[in-house]
PDB file of C-alpha atoms in Angstrom:
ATOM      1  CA  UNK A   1      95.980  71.434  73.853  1.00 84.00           C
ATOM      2  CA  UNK A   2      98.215  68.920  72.517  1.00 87.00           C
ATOM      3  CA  UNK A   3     100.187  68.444  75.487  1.00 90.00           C
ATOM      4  CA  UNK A   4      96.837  68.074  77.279  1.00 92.00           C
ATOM      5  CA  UNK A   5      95.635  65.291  75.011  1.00 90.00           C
ATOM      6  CA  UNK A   6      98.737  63.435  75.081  1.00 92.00           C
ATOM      7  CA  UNK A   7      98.666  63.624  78.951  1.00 91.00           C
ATOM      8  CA  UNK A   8      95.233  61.973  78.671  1.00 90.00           C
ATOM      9  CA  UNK A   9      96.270  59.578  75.946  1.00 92.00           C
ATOM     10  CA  UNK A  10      99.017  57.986  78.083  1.00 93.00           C
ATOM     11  CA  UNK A  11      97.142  58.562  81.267  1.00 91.00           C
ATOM     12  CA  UNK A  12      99.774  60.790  83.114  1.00 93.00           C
ATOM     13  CA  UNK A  13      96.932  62.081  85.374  1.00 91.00           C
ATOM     14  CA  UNK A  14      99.360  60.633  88.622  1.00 93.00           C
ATOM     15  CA  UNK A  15     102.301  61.437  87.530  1.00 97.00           C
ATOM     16  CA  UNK A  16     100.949  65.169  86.663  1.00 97.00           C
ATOM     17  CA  UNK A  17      98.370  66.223  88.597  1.00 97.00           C
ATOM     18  CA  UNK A  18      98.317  68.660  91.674  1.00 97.00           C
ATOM     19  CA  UNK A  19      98.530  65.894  94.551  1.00 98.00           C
ATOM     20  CA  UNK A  20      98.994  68.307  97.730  1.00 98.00           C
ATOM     21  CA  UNK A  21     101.077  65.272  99.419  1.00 98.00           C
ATOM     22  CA  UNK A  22     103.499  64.424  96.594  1.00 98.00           C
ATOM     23  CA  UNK A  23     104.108  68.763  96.363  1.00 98.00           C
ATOM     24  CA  UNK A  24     105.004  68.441  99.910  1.00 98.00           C
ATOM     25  CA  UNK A  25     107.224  65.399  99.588  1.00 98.00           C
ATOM     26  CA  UNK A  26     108.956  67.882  96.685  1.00 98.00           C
ATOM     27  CA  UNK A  27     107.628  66.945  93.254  1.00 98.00           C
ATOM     28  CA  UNK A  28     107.033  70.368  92.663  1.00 98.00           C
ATOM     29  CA  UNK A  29     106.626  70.160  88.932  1.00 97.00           C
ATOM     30  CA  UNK A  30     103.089  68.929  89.499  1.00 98.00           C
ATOM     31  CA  UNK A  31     102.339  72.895  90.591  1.00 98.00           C
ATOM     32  CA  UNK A  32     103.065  73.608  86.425  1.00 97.00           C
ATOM     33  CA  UNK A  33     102.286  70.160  85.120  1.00 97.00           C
ATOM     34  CA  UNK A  34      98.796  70.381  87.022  1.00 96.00           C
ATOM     35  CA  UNK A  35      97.423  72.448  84.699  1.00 96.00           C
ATOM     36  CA  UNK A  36      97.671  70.539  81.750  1.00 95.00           C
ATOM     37  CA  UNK A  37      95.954  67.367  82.975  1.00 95.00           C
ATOM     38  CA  UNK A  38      92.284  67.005  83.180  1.00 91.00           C
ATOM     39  CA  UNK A  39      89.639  64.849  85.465  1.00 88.00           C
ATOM     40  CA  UNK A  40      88.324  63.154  81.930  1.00 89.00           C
ATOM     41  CA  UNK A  41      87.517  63.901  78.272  1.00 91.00           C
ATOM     42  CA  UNK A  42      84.965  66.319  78.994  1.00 89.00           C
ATOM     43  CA  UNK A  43      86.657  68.277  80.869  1.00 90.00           C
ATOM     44  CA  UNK A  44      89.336  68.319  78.482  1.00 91.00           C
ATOM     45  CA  UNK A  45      87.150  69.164  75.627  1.00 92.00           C
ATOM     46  CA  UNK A  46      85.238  72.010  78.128  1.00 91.00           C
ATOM     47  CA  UNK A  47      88.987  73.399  78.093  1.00 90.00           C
ATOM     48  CA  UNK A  48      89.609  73.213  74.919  1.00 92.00           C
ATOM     49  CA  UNK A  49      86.367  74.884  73.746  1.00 93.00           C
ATOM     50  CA  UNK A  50      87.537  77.431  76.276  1.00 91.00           C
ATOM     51  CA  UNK A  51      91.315  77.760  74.208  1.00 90.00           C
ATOM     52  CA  UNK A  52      89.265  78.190  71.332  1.00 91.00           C
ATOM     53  CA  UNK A  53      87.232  80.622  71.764  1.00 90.00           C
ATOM     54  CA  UNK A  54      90.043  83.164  73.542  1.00 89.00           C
ATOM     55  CA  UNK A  55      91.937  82.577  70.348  1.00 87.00           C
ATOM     56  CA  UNK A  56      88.940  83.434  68.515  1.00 90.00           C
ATOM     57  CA  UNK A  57      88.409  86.702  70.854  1.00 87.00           C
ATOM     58  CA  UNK A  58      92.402  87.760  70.913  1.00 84.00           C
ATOM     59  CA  UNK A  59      94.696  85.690  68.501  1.00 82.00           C
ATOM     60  CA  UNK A  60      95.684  88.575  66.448  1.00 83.00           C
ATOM     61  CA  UNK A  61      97.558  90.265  68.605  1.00 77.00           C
ATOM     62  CA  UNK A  62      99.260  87.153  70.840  1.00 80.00           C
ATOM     63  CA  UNK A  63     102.388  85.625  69.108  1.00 83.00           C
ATOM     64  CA  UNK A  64     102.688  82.276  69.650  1.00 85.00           C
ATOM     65  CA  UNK A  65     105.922  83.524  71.984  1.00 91.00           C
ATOM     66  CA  UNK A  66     103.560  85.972  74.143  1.00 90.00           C
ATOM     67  CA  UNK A  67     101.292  82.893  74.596  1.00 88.00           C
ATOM     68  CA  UNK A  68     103.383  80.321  75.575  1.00 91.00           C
ATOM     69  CA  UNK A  69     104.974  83.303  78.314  1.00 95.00           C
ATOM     70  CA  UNK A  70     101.149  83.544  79.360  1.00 94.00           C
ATOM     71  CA  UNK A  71     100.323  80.224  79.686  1.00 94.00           C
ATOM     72  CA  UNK A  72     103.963  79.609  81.533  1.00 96.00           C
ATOM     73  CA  UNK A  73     103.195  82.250  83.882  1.00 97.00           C
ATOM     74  CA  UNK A  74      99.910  81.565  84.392  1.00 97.00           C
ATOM     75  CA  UNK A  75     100.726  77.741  85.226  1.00 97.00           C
ATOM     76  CA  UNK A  76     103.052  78.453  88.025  1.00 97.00           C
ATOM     77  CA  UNK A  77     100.938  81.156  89.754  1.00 98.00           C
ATOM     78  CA  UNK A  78      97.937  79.275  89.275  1.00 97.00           C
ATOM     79  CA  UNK A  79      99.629  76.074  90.593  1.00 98.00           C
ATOM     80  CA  UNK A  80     101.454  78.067  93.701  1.00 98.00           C
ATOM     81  CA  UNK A  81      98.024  80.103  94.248  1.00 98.00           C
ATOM     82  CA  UNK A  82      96.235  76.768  94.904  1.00 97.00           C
ATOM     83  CA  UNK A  83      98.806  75.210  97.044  1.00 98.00           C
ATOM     84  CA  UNK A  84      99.141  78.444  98.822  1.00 98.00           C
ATOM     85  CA  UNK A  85      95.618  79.467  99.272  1.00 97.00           C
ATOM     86  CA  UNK A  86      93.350  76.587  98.764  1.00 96.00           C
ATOM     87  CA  UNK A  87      94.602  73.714 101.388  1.00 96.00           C
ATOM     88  CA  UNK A  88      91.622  72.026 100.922  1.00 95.00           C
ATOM     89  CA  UNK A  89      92.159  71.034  97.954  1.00 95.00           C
ATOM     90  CA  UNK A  90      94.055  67.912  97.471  1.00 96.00           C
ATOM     91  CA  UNK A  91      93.762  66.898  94.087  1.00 96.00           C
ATOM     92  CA  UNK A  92      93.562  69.553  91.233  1.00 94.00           C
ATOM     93  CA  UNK A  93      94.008  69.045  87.313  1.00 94.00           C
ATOM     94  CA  UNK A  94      92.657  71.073  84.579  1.00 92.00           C
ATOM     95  CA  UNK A  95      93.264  74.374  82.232  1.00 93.00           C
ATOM     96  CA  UNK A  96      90.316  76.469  83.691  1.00 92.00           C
ATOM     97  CA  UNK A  97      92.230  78.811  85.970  1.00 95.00           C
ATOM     98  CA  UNK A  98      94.681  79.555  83.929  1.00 94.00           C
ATOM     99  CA  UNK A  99      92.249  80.089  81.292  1.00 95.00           C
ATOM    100  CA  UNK A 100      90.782  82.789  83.403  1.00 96.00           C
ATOM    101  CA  UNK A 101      93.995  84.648  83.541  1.00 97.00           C
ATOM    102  CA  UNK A 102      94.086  84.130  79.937  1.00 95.00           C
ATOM    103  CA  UNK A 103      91.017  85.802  79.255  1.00 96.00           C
ATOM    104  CA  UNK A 104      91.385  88.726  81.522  1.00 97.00           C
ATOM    105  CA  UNK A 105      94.751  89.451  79.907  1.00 96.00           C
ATOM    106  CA  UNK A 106      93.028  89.203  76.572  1.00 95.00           C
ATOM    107  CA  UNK A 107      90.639  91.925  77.472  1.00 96.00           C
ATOM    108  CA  UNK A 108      92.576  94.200  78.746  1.00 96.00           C
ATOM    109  CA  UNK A 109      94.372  93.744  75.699  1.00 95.00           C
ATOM    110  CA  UNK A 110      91.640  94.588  74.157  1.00 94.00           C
ATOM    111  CA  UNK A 111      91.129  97.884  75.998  1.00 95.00           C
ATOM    112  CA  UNK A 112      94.532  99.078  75.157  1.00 95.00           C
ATOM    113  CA  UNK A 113      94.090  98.823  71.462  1.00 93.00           C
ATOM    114  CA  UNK A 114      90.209 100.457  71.948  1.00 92.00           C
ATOM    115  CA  UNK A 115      87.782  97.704  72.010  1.00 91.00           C
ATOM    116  CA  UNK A 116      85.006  98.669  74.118  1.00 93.00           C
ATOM    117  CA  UNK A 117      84.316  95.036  74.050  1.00 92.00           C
ATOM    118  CA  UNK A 118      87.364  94.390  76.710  1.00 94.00           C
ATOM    119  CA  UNK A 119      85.919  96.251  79.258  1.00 96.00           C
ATOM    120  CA  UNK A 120      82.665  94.145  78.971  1.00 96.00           C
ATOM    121  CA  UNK A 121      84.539  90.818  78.660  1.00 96.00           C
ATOM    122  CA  UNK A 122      87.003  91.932  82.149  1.00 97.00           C
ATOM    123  CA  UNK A 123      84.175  93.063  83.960  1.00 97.00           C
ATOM    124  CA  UNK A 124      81.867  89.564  82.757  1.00 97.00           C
ATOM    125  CA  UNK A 125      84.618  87.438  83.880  1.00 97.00           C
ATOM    126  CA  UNK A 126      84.467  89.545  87.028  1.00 98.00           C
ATOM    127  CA  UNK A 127      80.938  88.837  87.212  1.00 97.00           C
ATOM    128  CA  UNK A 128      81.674  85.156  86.640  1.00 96.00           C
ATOM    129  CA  UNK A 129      84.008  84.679  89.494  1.00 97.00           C
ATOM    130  CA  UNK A 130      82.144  86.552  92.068  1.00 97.00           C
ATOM    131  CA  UNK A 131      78.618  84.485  91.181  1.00 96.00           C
ATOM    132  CA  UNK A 132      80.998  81.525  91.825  1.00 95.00           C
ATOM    133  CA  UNK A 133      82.460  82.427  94.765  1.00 96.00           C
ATOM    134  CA  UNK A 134      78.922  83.419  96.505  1.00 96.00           C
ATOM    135  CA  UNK A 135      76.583  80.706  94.757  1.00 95.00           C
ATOM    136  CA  UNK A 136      79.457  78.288  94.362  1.00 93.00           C
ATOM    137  CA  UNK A 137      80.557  76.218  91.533  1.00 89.00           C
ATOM    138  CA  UNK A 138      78.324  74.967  88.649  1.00 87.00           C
ATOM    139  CA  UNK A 139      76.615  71.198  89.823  1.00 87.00           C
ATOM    140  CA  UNK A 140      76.435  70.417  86.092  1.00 88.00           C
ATOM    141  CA  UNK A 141      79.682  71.042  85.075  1.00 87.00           C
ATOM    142  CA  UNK A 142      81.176  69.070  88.330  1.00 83.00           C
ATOM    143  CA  UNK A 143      78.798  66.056  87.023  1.00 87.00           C
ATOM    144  CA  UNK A 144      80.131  66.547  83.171  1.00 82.00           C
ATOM    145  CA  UNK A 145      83.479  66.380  84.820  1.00 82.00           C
ATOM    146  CA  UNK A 146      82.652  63.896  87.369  1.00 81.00           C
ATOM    147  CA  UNK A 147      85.096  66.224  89.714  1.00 84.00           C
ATOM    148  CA  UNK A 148      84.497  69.443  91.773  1.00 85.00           C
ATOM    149  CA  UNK A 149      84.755  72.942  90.090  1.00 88.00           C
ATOM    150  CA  UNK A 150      87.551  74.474  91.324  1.00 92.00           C
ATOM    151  CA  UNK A 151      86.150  77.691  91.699  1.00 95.00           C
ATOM    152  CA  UNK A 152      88.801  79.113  93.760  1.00 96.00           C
ATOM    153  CA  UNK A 153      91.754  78.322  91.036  1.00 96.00           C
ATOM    154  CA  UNK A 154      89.409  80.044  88.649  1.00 96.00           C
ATOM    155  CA  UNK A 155      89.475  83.055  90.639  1.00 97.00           C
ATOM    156  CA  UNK A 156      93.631  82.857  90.976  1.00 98.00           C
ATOM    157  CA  UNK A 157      93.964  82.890  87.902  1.00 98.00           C
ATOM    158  CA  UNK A 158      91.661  85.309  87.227  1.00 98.00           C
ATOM    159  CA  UNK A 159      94.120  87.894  89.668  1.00 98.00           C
ATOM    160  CA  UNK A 160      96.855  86.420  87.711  1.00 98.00           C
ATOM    161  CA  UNK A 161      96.134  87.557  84.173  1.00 98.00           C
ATOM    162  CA  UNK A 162      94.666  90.712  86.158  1.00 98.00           C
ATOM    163  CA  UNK A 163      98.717  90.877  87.566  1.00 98.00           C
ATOM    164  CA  UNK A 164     100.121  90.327  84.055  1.00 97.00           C
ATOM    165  CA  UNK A 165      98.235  92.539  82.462  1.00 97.00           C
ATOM    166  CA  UNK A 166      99.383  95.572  84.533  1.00 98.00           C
ATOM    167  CA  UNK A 167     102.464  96.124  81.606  1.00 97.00           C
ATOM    168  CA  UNK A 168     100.232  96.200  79.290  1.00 95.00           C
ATOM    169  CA  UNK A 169      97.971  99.239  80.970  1.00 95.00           C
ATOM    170  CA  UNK A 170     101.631 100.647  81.704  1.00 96.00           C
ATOM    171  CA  UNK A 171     102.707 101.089  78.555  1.00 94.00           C
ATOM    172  CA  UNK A 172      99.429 101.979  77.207  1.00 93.00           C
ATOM    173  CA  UNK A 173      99.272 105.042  79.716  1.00 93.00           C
ATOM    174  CA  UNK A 174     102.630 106.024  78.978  1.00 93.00           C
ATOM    175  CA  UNK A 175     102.022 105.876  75.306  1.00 91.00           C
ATOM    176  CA  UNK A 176      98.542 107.528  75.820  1.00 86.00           C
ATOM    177  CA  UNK A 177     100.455 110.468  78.156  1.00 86.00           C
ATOM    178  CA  UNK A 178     103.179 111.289  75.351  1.00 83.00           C
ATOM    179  CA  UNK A 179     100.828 111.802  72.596  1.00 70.00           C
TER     180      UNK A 179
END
């Protein structure tokens, strides 16, 4: 969050936001930086909220170190997944995709330590990116934001904290298996 307001503050929005053109002309840092820019101060407060309230749902269990991996991770995929897999989209800024994969890895988090409350939260977000992808994204959100939901993005990211989670249902099975 503090990155992201000081990104606003300065107004770093072209010098950090996913441009498609200036990615293919090799300024491939705006596939990480991306993420941490935002259309306006709604949107970055919508994200916030968002940081929030996962903190609220998992911060006892993610060390600031486990986060920071996340959020790393999550950054690059969700940056690549959008260059990769959404060329119509030119411009892209904002936390919400990665904050799906945050989420996701969250609940399954959540599972592993026997919260019946992860499986409702992974299959809601589930829920959540399917309603988008058929009824496509939220008209009053874009107009808070005064910029298109990138409702694709949310659904990469969504596969991404999916993807990072798989350890954690690794070790969880293996632990589960030798008792």
């Amino acid at each position: 969050m503090l990155f992201s307001f000081i990104f606003a503050a300065f107004d770093l929005n072209n010098l950090l936001e996913f441009n498609r053109t200036l990615v293919e002309q090799g300024e491939l840092w705006r596939l990480f930086t991306s993420q941490f820019v935002h259309a306006n101060y709604a949107h970055l407060g919508l994200n916030c909220l968002g940081i929030f309230l996962i903190w609220l749902l998992h911060g006892e269990y993610t060390s600031a170190r486990r986060y920071a991996f996340n959020v790393s991770v999550l950054a690059v995929w969700c940056g690549l997944g959008v260059y990769l897999f959404c060329p119509s989209i030119h411009i892209y800024t904002g936390l919400s995709a990665l904050l799906h994969g945050v989420i996701i890895w969250g609940a399954v988090k959540d599972t592993t330590l026997g919260l019946k409350s992860g499986y409702l939260l992974f299959v809601g977000v589930w829920i959540k990116i399917v309603m988008e992808q058929i009824n496509g994204p939220d008209a009053s959100i874009g107009k808070l934001i005064n910029s298109t939901v990138a409702i694709d993005a949310h659904l990469i990211g969504a596969i991404g904290g999916t993807l990072l989670a798989i350890p954690l249902v690794v070790t969880y099975l293996k632990n589960k298996n030798a008792t």
